[in-house]
Amino acid sequence: MPAFQTSPGMRDILPPESERWRRFDAVFAAVAESAGYGQLMTPVLEDLGVFARLGEGGEGVSKEMYQFTDKGGRDVALRPEVTASVCRAFAQHRPTTPWKVWYSGPNFRYEKPQRGRYRQFDQVGIEVVGVDDPMLDVEVIALADEFFRALGLRRITLIVNSLGEPEDRTRYIEALRAHFESFPEGLSATSRETLLRNPLRVLDSKRPEDQAAIAAAPQIADFHSPAAAEHFEAVQAGLRALGVDFVVEPKLVRGLDYYRRTIFEFQSDALDSAQNALGGGGRYDGLVEALGGPPASGVGFALGLDRTLIACDEEGVFQVLPRRLDAFVVDVTGGLQAAAITAALRAAGLTADRGFDNRSMKAQMKLANRSEAAYAVIIGEDEVAAGTVVVKPMDGGEQTNVPRSELVARIQRPTGTDRHD
RNA sequence: GUGGUCAUAGCUCAAUAGGUAGAGCACCAGGUUGUGAUCCUGGCGGUUGGGGGUUCAAGUCCCCUUGGCCACCCCA
């Protein structure tokens, strides 16, 4: 038993899995940057106040926040999400709009860990501040959709809804509360508690005894102001124009108070229905202002690496193969030769590893095999004397003895292709 | 936060009814005094998650604790 191990809900990502994570980021960056988004890097630690507004939504928010007082007496928290930090950054730096950014990194929530749910978890996302145009909602959603496709995922469902303007939303919540409180068949005990805190969330319940009340509940669309309805229509028209499949789900809600108008979520039907949401987002007009900035609308989404990778596993896509080395240098003359040869190979842009500890040729060949190098470069006393090296294809091909000066060329241009010699 | 379940070698797992802890894989070495991936032989490897208790004797039974997993809660 090791004296120390990772704290609950936190883990090491070892190679080669870490390579997959890095490629995940790279694919996301490529999609976002193709649309003019730049990477924003914010601190993982911020003043508690930056996230305080999130607490107005569910009580879970404040309960699950990693917060503490630092040595200067400042109340701080590890970020539970990035959207609030983006808005804080906008308010702080006042960049010109539209401000289009993407991000990737760890977030922290003090939850009870289980598979696909960690206390430190990575998310990628994009946010745009300062544009009201529904076509921007369309762009953001389409980029998320494009990203899932870039990973190779096919069994993805996009669901969208609109919470309307803040006033619409407020009126709807009151109507919902009234409906649920007076519904004859009542609600489950859990939903009755949810109702006190966040009536919208009751719509999310999957408990059978709640379904009758939910089915009979008022529809948000009936509360949309003309402007909100028009915005939502425009979003749908834009998605259709781009050929992005979607389903309007009137019962889709998001837990936080800051969401306005468009909200959306991507689900994978390759996962259990209980946790099939890979990511989501929406509009949060007003959040920047709430954080001390100018009035500015915002829209964005975030998605989690863990669940998305699980979905990839389920669909058998985005399987990252370990990187192969070009060459593995086996030196049984003490190791100095290998130092020079690997340096030369690397300088030529090739990837090369070598054996250490002056182990036997057999042992070094086993390492070469394990490294999955394309070639073993073997050097012994004979080769040193002759100024040559043995180049052996590890796939079983014939090994050849080549002058040391031709080694790099031989590996860059495999035998059989250099017929002009 | 609530409930359930599990924890044995680096990994995946065995261990009859309490009776000295095993295998496969991996790793190391040799067979092959200059050659991997196959094969053969041998080796390294564990205070059975930790602590306490019952017992002549505990991996096995009891309590506590830590951690994983599952469900609920929550889900930004």
CSV table of C-alpha atoms (C1' of nucleotides) in Angstrom, one decimal:
chain,number,residue,atom,x,y,z
A,1,MET,CA,0.0,0.0,0.0
A,2,PRO,CA,1.5,3.3,-1.0
A,3,ALA,CA,1.9,5.9,1.7
A,4,PHE,CA,0.0,8.4,-0.4
A,5,GLN,CA,-2.6,8.1,-3.1
A,6,THR,CA,-4.7,10.6,-5.1
A,7,SER,CA,-7.3,12.4,-3.1
A,8,PRO,CA,-10.9,11.1,-3.5
A,9,GLY,CA,-12.4,12.0,-6.9
A,10,MET,CA,-9.0,13.0,-8.3
A,11,ARG,CA,-6.8,10.8,-10.5
A,12,ASP,CA,-3.7,10.6,-12.5
A,13,ILE,CA,-4.0,10.4,-16.3
A,14,LEU,CA,-1.1,8.2,-17.4
A,15,PRO,CA,0.2,7.7,-20.9
A,16,PRO,CA,-1.0,6.6,-23.3
A,17,GLU,CA,-4.5,7.8,-22.1
A,18,SER,CA,-3.0,11.3,-21.6
A,19,GLU,CA,-2.3,11.4,-25.3
A,20,ARG,CA,-5.9,10.9,-25.9
A,21,TRP,CA,-6.7,13.9,-23.7
A,22,ARG,CA,-4.2,16.0,-25.5
A,23,ARG,CA,-5.7,15.1,-28.8
A,24,PHE,CA,-9.2,15.8,-27.5
A,25,ASP,CA,-8.0,19.4,-26.7
A,26,ALA,CA,-6.3,19.7,-30.1
A,27,VAL,CA,-9.5,18.6,-32.0
A,28,PHE,CA,-11.5,21.1,-30.0
A,29,ALA,CA,-9.1,23.9,-30.5
A,30,ALA,CA,-9.1,23.3,-34.2
A,31,VAL,CA,-12.8,23.5,-34.4
A,32,ALA,CA,-13.0,26.6,-32.3
A,33,GLU,CA,-10.2,28.4,-34.0
A,34,SER,CA,-11.6,27.7,-37.4
A,35,ALA,CA,-14.4,30.0,-36.4
A,36,GLY,CA,-12.2,32.7,-35.0
A,37,TYR,CA,-12.2,31.8,-31.3
A,38,GLY,CA,-9.1,32.5,-29.3
A,39,GLN,CA,-8.0,30.5,-26.3
A,40,LEU,CA,-8.7,32.2,-22.9
A,41,MET,CA,-6.7,30.9,-19.9
A,42,THR,CA,-8.1,32.0,-16.6
A,43,PRO,CA,-7.0,31.1,-13.1
A,44,VAL,CA,-8.4,28.0,-11.5
A,45,LEU,CA,-8.7,30.0,-8.3
A,46,GLU,CA,-10.8,33.1,-8.1
A,47,ASP,CA,-12.5,35.3,-5.5
A,48,LEU,CA,-15.5,33.5,-4.1
A,49,GLY,CA,-17.7,36.3,-5.3
A,50,VAL,CA,-17.1,35.4,-8.9
A,51,PHE,CA,-18.9,32.2,-8.4
A,52,ALA,CA,-21.3,33.4,-5.7
A,53,ARG,CA,-24.0,34.2,-8.2
A,54,LEU,CA,-24.1,30.5,-9.2
A,55,GLY,CA,-25.3,29.8,-5.8
A,56,GLU,CA,-28.6,31.4,-6.4
A,57,GLY,CA,-29.5,28.5,-8.6
A,58,GLY,CA,-29.3,25.3,-6.6
A,59,GLU,CA,-28.1,24.9,-3.1
A,60,GLY,CA,-25.8,22.2,-4.4
A,61,VAL,CA,-23.7,24.9,-5.9
A,62,SER,CA,-22.5,26.4,-2.7
A,63,LYS,CA,-22.4,23.1,-0.9
A,64,GLU,CA,-20.1,21.6,-3.6
A,65,MET,CA,-17.8,24.5,-4.0
A,66,TYR,CA,-14.1,24.1,-3.0
A,67,GLN,CA,-13.9,27.3,-1.0
A,68,PHE,CA,-11.5,28.5,1.7
A,69,THR,CA,-9.9,31.5,3.1
A,70,ASP,CA,-6.3,32.1,1.9
A,71,LYS,CA,-3.4,33.3,4.0
A,72,GLY,CA,-4.3,36.9,3.3
A,73,GLY,CA,-7.8,36.4,4.6
A,74,ARG,CA,-9.4,36.4,1.1
A,75,ASP,CA,-12.3,34.2,0.5
A,76,VAL,CA,-11.5,32.2,-2.6
A,77,ALA,CA,-12.7,29.1,-4.5
A,78,LEU,CA,-11.5,26.7,-7.0
A,79,ARG,CA,-13.6,27.3,-10.1
A,80,PRO,CA,-16.6,25.0,-10.4
A,81,GLU,CA,-17.1,26.0,-14.1
A,82,VAL,CA,-15.5,28.5,-16.5
A,83,THR,CA,-18.4,30.7,-17.7
A,84,ALA,CA,-18.3,32.9,-14.7
A,85,SER,CA,-14.6,33.4,-15.0
A,86,VAL,CA,-15.0,34.3,-18.7
A,87,CYS,CA,-17.5,37.0,-17.7
A,88,ARG,CA,-15.3,38.2,-15.0
A,89,ALA,CA,-12.4,38.4,-17.4
A,90,PHE,CA,-14.6,40.4,-19.9
A,91,ALA,CA,-15.6,42.8,-17.2
A,92,GLN,CA,-12.0,43.2,-16.1
A,93,HIS,CA,-10.3,43.7,-19.5
A,94,ARG,CA,-13.2,45.1,-21.6
A,95,PRO,CA,-12.1,43.6,-24.9
A,96,THR,CA,-13.8,44.6,-28.1
A,97,THR,CA,-16.9,42.6,-29.0
A,98,PRO,CA,-17.8,40.1,-30.1
A,99,TRP,CA,-15.3,38.4,-27.8
A,100,LYS,CA,-15.0,34.8,-28.9
A,101,VAL,CA,-13.0,32.6,-26.7
A,102,TRP,CA,-12.5,28.9,-26.1
A,103,TYR,CA,-11.1,27.2,-23.1
A,104,SER,CA,-10.0,23.9,-21.7
A,105,GLY,CA,-9.0,22.8,-18.2
A,106,PRO,CA,-9.9,21.4,-14.9
A,107,ASN,CA,-12.8,22.4,-12.7
A,108,PHE,CA,-13.6,21.4,-9.1
A,109,ARG,CA,-16.7,20.3,-7.3
A,110,TYR,CA,-16.9,18.7,-4.0
A,111,GLU,CA,-19.1,15.8,-4.9
A,112,LYS,CA,-19.3,12.2,-4.0
A,113,PRO,CA,-17.2,10.6,-6.8
A,114,GLN,CA,-18.2,7.8,-9.0
A,115,ARG,CA,-17.5,6.7,-12.6
A,116,GLY,CA,-17.7,9.7,-14.9
A,117,ARG,CA,-18.0,12.0,-12.0
A,118,TYR,CA,-14.9,13.3,-10.3
A,119,ARG,CA,-14.0,16.2,-8.0
A,120,GLN,CA,-11.5,17.4,-10.5
A,121,PHE,CA,-12.9,17.1,-14.0
A,122,ASP,CA,-12.0,18.7,-17.3
A,123,GLN,CA,-14.2,20.6,-19.5
A,124,VAL,CA,-13.8,22.3,-22.8
A,125,GLY,CA,-16.1,25.1,-24.0
A,126,ILE,CA,-16.6,28.3,-26.0
A,127,GLU,CA,-18.2,31.5,-24.9
A,128,VAL,CA,-19.0,34.7,-26.8
A,129,VAL,CA,-19.7,38.0,-25.1
A,130,GLY,CA,-21.3,41.0,-26.6
A,131,VAL,CA,-23.5,39.8,-29.4
A,132,ASP,CA,-27.3,39.4,-29.2
A,133,ASP,CA,-27.8,38.0,-32.7
A,134,PRO,CA,-29.6,34.6,-32.7
A,135,MET,CA,-27.2,33.6,-35.5
A,136,LEU,CA,-24.5,33.6,-32.9
A,137,ASP,CA,-26.5,31.0,-30.9
A,138,VAL,CA,-26.6,29.0,-34.1
A,139,GLU,CA,-22.9,29.3,-34.6
A,140,VAL,CA,-22.1,28.2,-31.0
A,141,ILE,CA,-24.5,25.2,-31.2
A,142,ALA,CA,-23.2,24.2,-34.7
A,143,LEU,CA,-19.6,24.3,-33.5
A,144,ALA,CA,-20.4,21.9,-30.6
A,145,ASP,CA,-22.2,19.7,-33.1
A,146,GLU,CA,-19.2,19.8,-35.4
A,147,PHE,CA,-16.9,18.9,-32.6
A,148,PHE,CA,-18.8,15.8,-31.7
A,149,ARG,CA,-18.7,14.8,-35.4
A,150,ALA,CA,-14.9,15.5,-35.5
A,151,LEU,CA,-14.5,13.0,-32.7
A,152,GLY,CA,-16.5,10.5,-34.7
A,153,LEU,CA,-19.5,10.4,-32.5
A,154,ARG,CA,-22.8,9.7,-34.3
A,155,ARG,CA,-25.3,8.8,-31.6
A,156,ILE,CA,-25.7,12.4,-30.4
A,157,THR,CA,-29.0,14.2,-29.9
A,158,LEU,CA,-29.2,17.9,-29.7
A,159,ILE,CA,-32.1,19.2,-27.7
A,160,VAL,CA,-33.0,22.9,-27.5
A,161,ASN,CA,-35.4,25.1,-25.6
A,162,SER,CA,-35.9,28.8,-24.7
A,163,LEU,CA,-36.4,30.1,-21.2
A,164,GLY,CA,-37.6,33.4,-22.6
A,165,GLU,CA,-36.7,36.8,-21.3
A,166,PRO,CA,-36.1,37.1,-17.6
A,167,GLU,CA,-39.6,38.4,-17.0
A,168,ASP,CA,-41.0,35.5,-19.1
A,169,ARG,CA,-39.0,33.1,-17.1
A,170,THR,CA,-40.2,34.6,-13.8
A,171,ARG,CA,-43.8,34.4,-14.8
A,172,TYR,CA,-43.4,30.9,-16.0
A,173,ILE,CA,-41.8,29.8,-12.7
A,174,GLU,CA,-44.7,31.2,-10.8
A,175,ALA,CA,-47.2,29.4,-13.0
A,176,LEU,CA,-45.2,26.2,-12.6
A,177,ARG,CA,-45.2,26.6,-8.9
A,178,ALA,CA,-48.9,27.1,-8.8
A,179,HIS,CA,-49.5,24.2,-11.0
A,180,PHE,CA,-47.4,21.7,-9.0
A,181,GLU,CA,-48.7,22.9,-5.7
A,182,SER,CA,-52.3,22.4,-6.7
A,183,PHE,CA,-51.9,19.3,-8.9
A,184,PRO,CA,-54.3,16.8,-7.4
A,185,GLU,CA,-52.1,13.7,-7.8
A,186,GLY,CA,-49.3,15.5,-6.2
A,187,LEU,CA,-45.5,15.0,-6.5
A,188,SER,CA,-42.9,12.7,-5.1
A,189,ALA,CA,-41.4,13.9,-1.8
A,190,THR,CA,-38.1,14.7,-3.5
A,191,SER,CA,-39.8,16.8,-6.1
A,192,ARG,CA,-41.8,18.7,-3.5
A,193,GLU,CA,-38.5,19.7,-2.0
A,194,THR,CA,-37.2,20.6,-5.4
A,195,LEU,CA,-40.3,22.7,-6.0
A,196,LEU,CA,-39.5,24.9,-3.0
A,197,ARG,CA,-36.0,25.6,-4.3
A,198,ASN,CA,-36.2,25.5,-8.0
A,199,PRO,CA,-39.6,24.8,-9.7
A,200,LEU,CA,-38.0,24.5,-13.2
A,201,ARG,CA,-36.0,21.5,-11.9
A,202,VAL,CA,-39.1,19.6,-11.2
A,203,LEU,CA,-39.6,19.2,-15.0
A,204,ASP,CA,-36.4,17.3,-15.0
A,205,SER,CA,-37.7,14.6,-12.6
A,206,LYS,CA,-37.7,11.1,-14.1
A,207,ARG,CA,-39.6,9.6,-11.2
A,208,PRO,CA,-42.8,7.9,-12.4
A,209,GLU,CA,-45.0,9.4,-9.8
A,210,ASP,CA,-44.1,12.9,-11.1
A,211,GLN,CA,-44.9,12.2,-14.7
A,212,ALA,CA,-48.6,13.0,-14.7
A,213,ALA,CA,-48.0,16.4,-13.1
A,214,ILE,CA,-45.2,17.2,-15.5
A,215,ALA,CA,-47.2,16.2,-18.5
A,216,ALA,CA,-50.0,18.6,-17.5
A,217,ALA,CA,-47.6,21.4,-16.6
A,218,PRO,CA,-47.8,24.8,-18.4
A,219,GLN,CA,-45.5,25.1,-21.4
A,220,ILE,CA,-42.7,27.7,-21.4
A,221,ALA,CA,-43.5,28.6,-25.0
A,222,ASP,CA,-46.8,30.1,-23.9
A,223,PHE,CA,-44.9,32.6,-21.8
A,224,HIS,CA,-42.5,33.7,-24.4
A,225,SER,CA,-42.6,37.4,-25.1
A,226,PRO,CA,-42.8,38.3,-28.8
A,227,ALA,CA,-39.1,39.1,-28.8
A,228,ALA,CA,-38.1,35.9,-27.1
A,229,ALA,CA,-40.3,33.9,-29.4
A,230,GLU,CA,-38.8,35.6,-32.4
A,231,HIS,CA,-35.3,34.9,-31.2
A,232,PHE,CA,-36.0,31.2,-30.6
A,233,GLU,CA,-37.6,30.9,-34.1
A,234,ALA,CA,-34.5,32.5,-35.6
A,235,VAL,CA,-32.3,30.0,-33.8
A,236,GLN,CA,-34.3,27.1,-35.1
A,237,ALA,CA,-34.4,28.4,-38.6
A,238,GLY,CA,-30.6,28.9,-38.5
A,239,LEU,CA,-30.0,25.3,-37.3
A,240,ARG,CA,-32.2,24.0,-40.0
A,241,ALA,CA,-30.4,26.0,-42.6
A,242,LEU,CA,-27.1,24.5,-41.5
A,243,GLY,CA,-28.6,21.0,-41.5
A,244,VAL,CA,-28.0,20.6,-37.7
A,245,ASP,CA,-30.5,18.1,-36.4
A,246,PHE,CA,-32.3,19.1,-33.2
A,247,VAL,CA,-35.3,18.4,-31.1
A,248,VAL,CA,-37.2,21.1,-29.3
A,249,GLU,CA,-37.7,19.9,-25.7
A,250,PRO,CA,-40.0,22.2,-23.7
A,251,LYS,CA,-39.0,20.5,-20.5
A,252,LEU,CA,-35.3,21.1,-20.9
A,253,VAL,CA,-34.1,23.4,-18.1
A,254,ARG,CA,-30.8,24.4,-16.8
A,255,GLY,CA,-30.1,24.7,-13.1
A,256,LEU,CA,-28.6,28.1,-12.9
A,257,ASP,CA,-30.4,31.4,-12.7
A,258,TYR,CA,-28.3,33.2,-15.1
A,259,TYR,CA,-29.6,31.4,-18.2
A,260,ARG,CA,-31.9,33.4,-20.5
A,261,ARG,CA,-33.6,32.6,-23.8
A,262,THR,CA,-31.7,29.8,-25.7
A,263,ILE,CA,-30.6,26.7,-23.8
A,264,PHE,CA,-29.4,23.4,-25.2
A,265,GLU,CA,-27.9,20.1,-24.3
A,266,PHE,CA,-26.2,17.3,-26.2
A,267,GLN,CA,-27.1,13.8,-25.2
A,268,SER,CA,-25.5,10.5,-26.2
A,269,ASP,CA,-27.8,7.6,-26.6
A,270,ALA,CA,-24.8,5.4,-26.2
A,271,LEU,CA,-24.9,6.1,-22.5
A,272,ASP,CA,-27.3,5.3,-19.7
A,273,SER,CA,-30.2,7.7,-19.7
A,274,ALA,CA,-29.4,8.7,-16.1
A,275,GLN,CA,-26.2,10.4,-17.2
A,276,ASN,CA,-26.4,10.8,-20.9
A,277,ALA,CA,-25.7,14.6,-21.1
A,278,LEU,CA,-22.3,15.3,-22.5
A,279,GLY,CA,-22.5,19.0,-22.4
A,280,GLY,CA,-24.7,22.0,-22.8
A,281,GLY,CA,-25.0,25.7,-22.6
A,282,GLY,CA,-27.1,28.7,-23.5
A,283,ARG,CA,-27.5,32.4,-23.2
A,284,TYR,CA,-26.6,34.2,-20.1
A,285,ASP,CA,-27.3,37.8,-20.9
A,286,GLY,CA,-26.8,39.8,-17.8
A,287,LEU,CA,-24.1,37.7,-16.2
A,288,VAL,CA,-21.3,40.1,-17.2
A,289,GLU,CA,-23.2,43.0,-15.6
A,290,ALA,CA,-23.8,41.0,-12.5
A,291,LEU,CA,-20.1,40.6,-12.2
A,292,GLY,CA,-19.5,44.4,-12.4
A,293,GLY,CA,-19.1,44.7,-16.1
A,294,PRO,CA,-21.1,46.6,-18.7
A,295,PRO,CA,-24.4,45.3,-19.9
A,296,ALA,CA,-23.4,42.5,-22.3
A,297,SER,CA,-25.1,39.4,-23.6
A,298,GLY,CA,-23.3,36.1,-23.6
A,299,VAL,CA,-23.8,32.6,-25.0
A,300,GLY,CA,-21.7,29.5,-24.9
A,301,PHE,CA,-21.4,25.9,-23.9
A,302,ALA,CA,-19.2,23.5,-22.0
A,303,LEU,CA,-18.8,19.8,-22.3
A,304,GLY,CA,-17.1,17.3,-20.1
A,305,LEU,CA,-14.2,15.2,-21.2
A,306,ASP,CA,-15.0,12.1,-19.1
A,307,ARG,CA,-18.5,11.4,-20.3
A,308,THR,CA,-17.6,12.4,-23.9
A,309,LEU,CA,-14.7,9.9,-23.8
A,310,ILE,CA,-16.9,7.2,-22.3
A,311,ALA,CA,-19.4,7.9,-25.2
A,312,CYS,CA,-16.5,7.5,-27.6
A,313,ASP,CA,-15.6,4.2,-26.1
A,314,GLU,CA,-19.2,3.0,-26.4
A,315,GLU,CA,-19.2,4.0,-30.0
A,316,GLY,CA,-15.7,2.7,-30.6
A,317,VAL,CA,-14.5,6.0,-32.0
A,318,PHE,CA,-11.6,8.4,-31.2
A,319,GLN,CA,-9.4,5.5,-30.1
A,320,VAL,CA,-5.9,7.0,-29.9
A,321,LEU,CA,-3.0,4.7,-30.7
A,322,PRO,CA,0.2,5.2,-28.8
A,323,ARG,CA,2.8,7.1,-30.7
A,324,ARG,CA,5.4,4.9,-32.5
A,325,LEU,CA,9.0,5.7,-32.4
A,326,ASP,CA,11.0,5.9,-35.6
A,327,ALA,CA,14.0,4.2,-34.0
A,328,PHE,CA,15.3,2.5,-30.9
A,329,VAL,CA,19.0,2.5,-30.5
A,330,VAL,CA,20.6,-0.6,-29.1
A,331,ASP,CA,24.2,0.0,-28.0
A,332,VAL,CA,26.3,-2.8,-26.4
A,333,THR,CA,29.5,-0.9,-26.3
A,334,GLY,CA,28.7,1.1,-23.2
A,335,GLY,CA,26.1,3.6,-24.3
A,336,LEU,CA,28.2,6.5,-25.5
A,337,GLN,CA,27.5,5.6,-29.2
A,338,ALA,CA,23.8,5.5,-28.5
A,339,ALA,CA,23.9,9.0,-27.1
A,340,ALA,CA,25.4,10.4,-30.3
A,341,ILE,CA,23.1,8.4,-32.5
A,342,THR,CA,19.9,9.3,-30.8
A,343,ALA,CA,20.9,12.9,-30.7
A,344,ALA,CA,21.6,12.9,-34.5
A,345,LEU,CA,18.3,11.1,-35.2
A,346,ARG,CA,16.4,13.6,-33.0
A,347,ALA,CA,18.1,16.6,-34.6
A,348,ALA,CA,16.9,15.3,-38.0
A,349,GLY,CA,13.3,15.4,-36.7
A,350,LEU,CA,13.0,11.7,-36.0
A,351,THR,CA,11.8,10.2,-32.8
A,352,ALA,CA,14.3,8.0,-31.1
A,353,ASP,CA,14.8,6.3,-27.8
A,354,ARG,CA,17.6,4.0,-26.5
A,355,GLY,CA,18.5,1.5,-23.9
A,356,PHE,CA,20.3,2.5,-20.7
A,357,ASP,CA,22.3,0.7,-18.0
A,358,ASN,CA,24.4,-1.1,-20.6
A,359,ARG,CA,22.1,-4.0,-20.6
A,360,SER,CA,22.5,-7.1,-22.7
A,361,MET,CA,21.6,-7.0,-26.4
A,362,LYS,CA,18.7,-9.3,-25.8
A,363,ALA,CA,17.3,-7.0,-23.1
A,364,GLN,CA,17.8,-3.9,-25.2
A,365,MET,CA,16.1,-5.6,-28.1
A,366,LYS,CA,13.1,-6.4,-25.9
A,367,LEU,CA,12.9,-2.7,-25.1
A,368,ALA,CA,13.1,-1.9,-28.8
A,369,ASN,CA,10.2,-4.3,-29.4
A,370,ARG,CA,8.2,-2.9,-26.6
A,371,SER,CA,8.7,0.7,-27.8
A,372,GLU,CA,7.1,-0.3,-31.1
A,373,ALA,CA,9.8,1.5,-32.9
A,374,ALA,CA,9.9,1.0,-36.6
A,375,TYR,CA,13.6,0.3,-36.6
A,376,ALA,CA,16.2,-1.0,-34.2
A,377,VAL,CA,19.6,0.7,-34.7
A,378,ILE,CA,22.2,-1.7,-33.4
A,379,ILE,CA,25.7,-0.9,-32.6
A,380,GLY,CA,28.4,-3.2,-31.3
A,381,GLU,CA,32.2,-3.3,-31.3
A,382,ASP,CA,32.3,-4.4,-35.0
A,383,GLU,CA,30.2,-1.5,-36.1
A,384,VAL,CA,32.2,1.0,-34.1
A,385,ALA,CA,35.4,-0.2,-35.8
A,386,ALA,CA,33.8,-0.1,-39.2
A,387,GLY,CA,32.0,3.2,-38.8
A,388,THR,CA,28.6,1.5,-39.5
A,389,VAL,CA,25.4,0.7,-37.8
A,390,VAL,CA,22.9,-2.2,-38.2
A,391,VAL,CA,19.4,-1.0,-39.2
A,392,LYS,CA,16.9,-3.6,-38.5
A,393,PRO,CA,13.2,-3.2,-39.4
A,394,MET,CA,11.2,-4.4,-36.4
A,395,ASP,CA,8.4,-5.8,-38.6
A,396,GLY,CA,10.6,-8.7,-39.5
A,397,GLY,CA,12.3,-7.3,-42.6
A,398,GLU,CA,15.9,-7.9,-43.5
A,399,GLN,CA,18.5,-6.0,-41.5
A,400,THR,CA,21.2,-4.1,-43.3
A,401,ASN,CA,24.6,-2.7,-42.4
A,402,VAL,CA,24.9,1.0,-43.4
A,403,PRO,CA,27.6,3.6,-43.0
A,404,ARG,CA,26.9,5.8,-40.1
A,405,SER,CA,26.6,8.9,-42.3
A,406,GLU,CA,23.7,7.3,-44.1
A,407,LEU,CA,21.7,6.3,-41.0
A,408,VAL,CA,19.4,9.2,-40.9
A,409,ALA,CA,18.6,9.0,-44.6
A,410,ARG,CA,18.0,5.3,-44.3
A,411,ILE,CA,15.4,5.7,-41.6
A,412,GLN,CA,13.7,8.8,-43.2
A,413,ARG,CA,13.6,6.9,-46.5
A,414,PRO,CA,13.1,3.2,-45.8
A,415,THR,CA,14.8,0.5,-47.8
A,416,GLY,CA,12.9,-0.5,-50.8
A,417,THR,CA,11.9,3.0,-51.7
A,418,ASP,CA,15.4,4.2,-52.5
A,419,ARG,CA,15.7,2.4,-55.8
A,420,HIS,CA,18.0,5.0,-57.3
A,421,ASP,CA,21.0,3.9,-55.3
B,1,G,C1',-25.1,14.3,2.1
B,2,U,C1',-28.1,9.0,2.3
B,3,G,C1',-28.0,3.8,1.3
B,4,G,C1',-25.8,-0.7,-0.8
B,5,U,C1',-21.5,-3.3,-2.3
B,6,C,C1',-16.4,-4.5,-2.8
B,7,A,C1',-11.0,-4.2,-1.3
B,8,U,C1',-5.7,-10.5,-1.8
B,9,A,C1',1.4,-9.6,-6.0
B,10,G,C1',2.5,-3.9,-10.7
B,11,C,C1',-2.5,-5.8,-13.5
B,12,U,C1',-6.8,-9.6,-13.7
B,13,C,C1',-8.3,-12.9,-10.3
B,14,A,C1',-8.1,-17.9,-7.0
B,15,A,C1',-7.8,-19.8,-1.8
B,16,U,C1',-12.4,-26.0,0.3
B,17,A,C1',-16.1,-25.9,6.4
B,18,G,C1',-11.7,-20.2,10.1
B,19,G,C1',-5.9,-24.3,9.6
B,20,U,C1',1.6,-21.7,7.0
B,21,A,C1',-1.4,-17.1,0.7
B,22,G,C1',-1.6,-19.3,-5.2
B,23,A,C1',-2.2,-18.8,-10.8
B,24,G,C1',-2.1,-16.1,-15.3
B,25,C,C1',-0.2,-11.7,-17.3
B,26,A,C1',3.7,-8.2,-16.6
B,27,C,C1',8.8,-7.6,-15.0
B,28,C,C1',14.1,-9.7,-14.5
B,29,A,C1',17.6,-13.6,-15.9
B,30,G,C1',19.1,-18.0,-18.5
B,31,G,C1',18.4,-21.5,-22.7
B,32,U,C1',20.9,-18.6,-27.7
B,33,U,C1',29.4,-16.0,-25.6
B,34,G,C1',25.9,-9.9,-31.3
B,35,U,C1',19.4,-9.7,-32.2
B,36,G,C1',13.0,-8.5,-30.2
B,37,A,C1',7.9,-10.2,-30.9
B,38,U,C1',7.0,-17.4,-30.3
B,39,C,C1',8.7,-21.4,-27.0
B,40,C,C1',11.1,-23.7,-22.4
B,41,U,C1',13.4,-23.1,-17.4
B,42,G,C1',14.2,-20.3,-13.2
B,43,G,C1',13.7,-15.7,-10.3
B,44,C,C1',11.7,-11.2,-8.2
B,45,G,C1',7.4,-10.0,-6.1
B,46,G,C1',2.3,-9.8,-0.6
B,47,U,C1',2.8,-7.6,7.1
B,48,U,C1',-4.5,-10.2,2.2
B,49,G,C1',-6.2,-1.4,2.2
B,50,G,C1',-5.4,0.4,7.6
B,51,G,C1',-6.6,-0.3,13.0
B,52,G,C1',-8.9,-3.1,16.8
B,53,G,C1',-11.6,-7.6,18.6
B,54,U,C1',-13.2,-13.0,18.9
B,55,U,C1',-10.2,-17.7,18.5
B,56,C,C1',-5.3,-22.5,19.9
B,57,A,C1',-5.5,-20.5,14.8
B,58,A,C1',-8.4,-15.0,10.8
B,59,G,C1',-7.6,-13.4,3.7
B,60,U,C1',-12.1,-15.9,5.8
B,61,C,C1',-16.1,-14.0,11.6
B,62,C,C1',-17.3,-9.0,14.4
B,63,C,C1',-16.5,-3.5,15.1
B,64,C,C1',-14.1,1.0,13.4
B,65,U,C1',-11.6,3.5,9.5
B,66,U,C1',-9.8,4.6,4.4
B,67,G,C1',-10.7,4.0,-0.7
B,68,G,C1',-13.2,2.1,-5.3
B,69,C,C1',-17.8,1.0,-7.5
B,70,C,C1',-23.4,1.3,-7.8
B,71,A,C1',-28.1,3.8,-6.7
B,72,C,C1',-30.3,8.2,-4.6
B,73,C,C1',-29.5,13.6,-3.9
B,74,C,C1',-27.3,17.2,-6.9
B,75,C,C1',-25.9,18.3,-11.6
B,76,A,C1',-22.9,24.7,-13.4
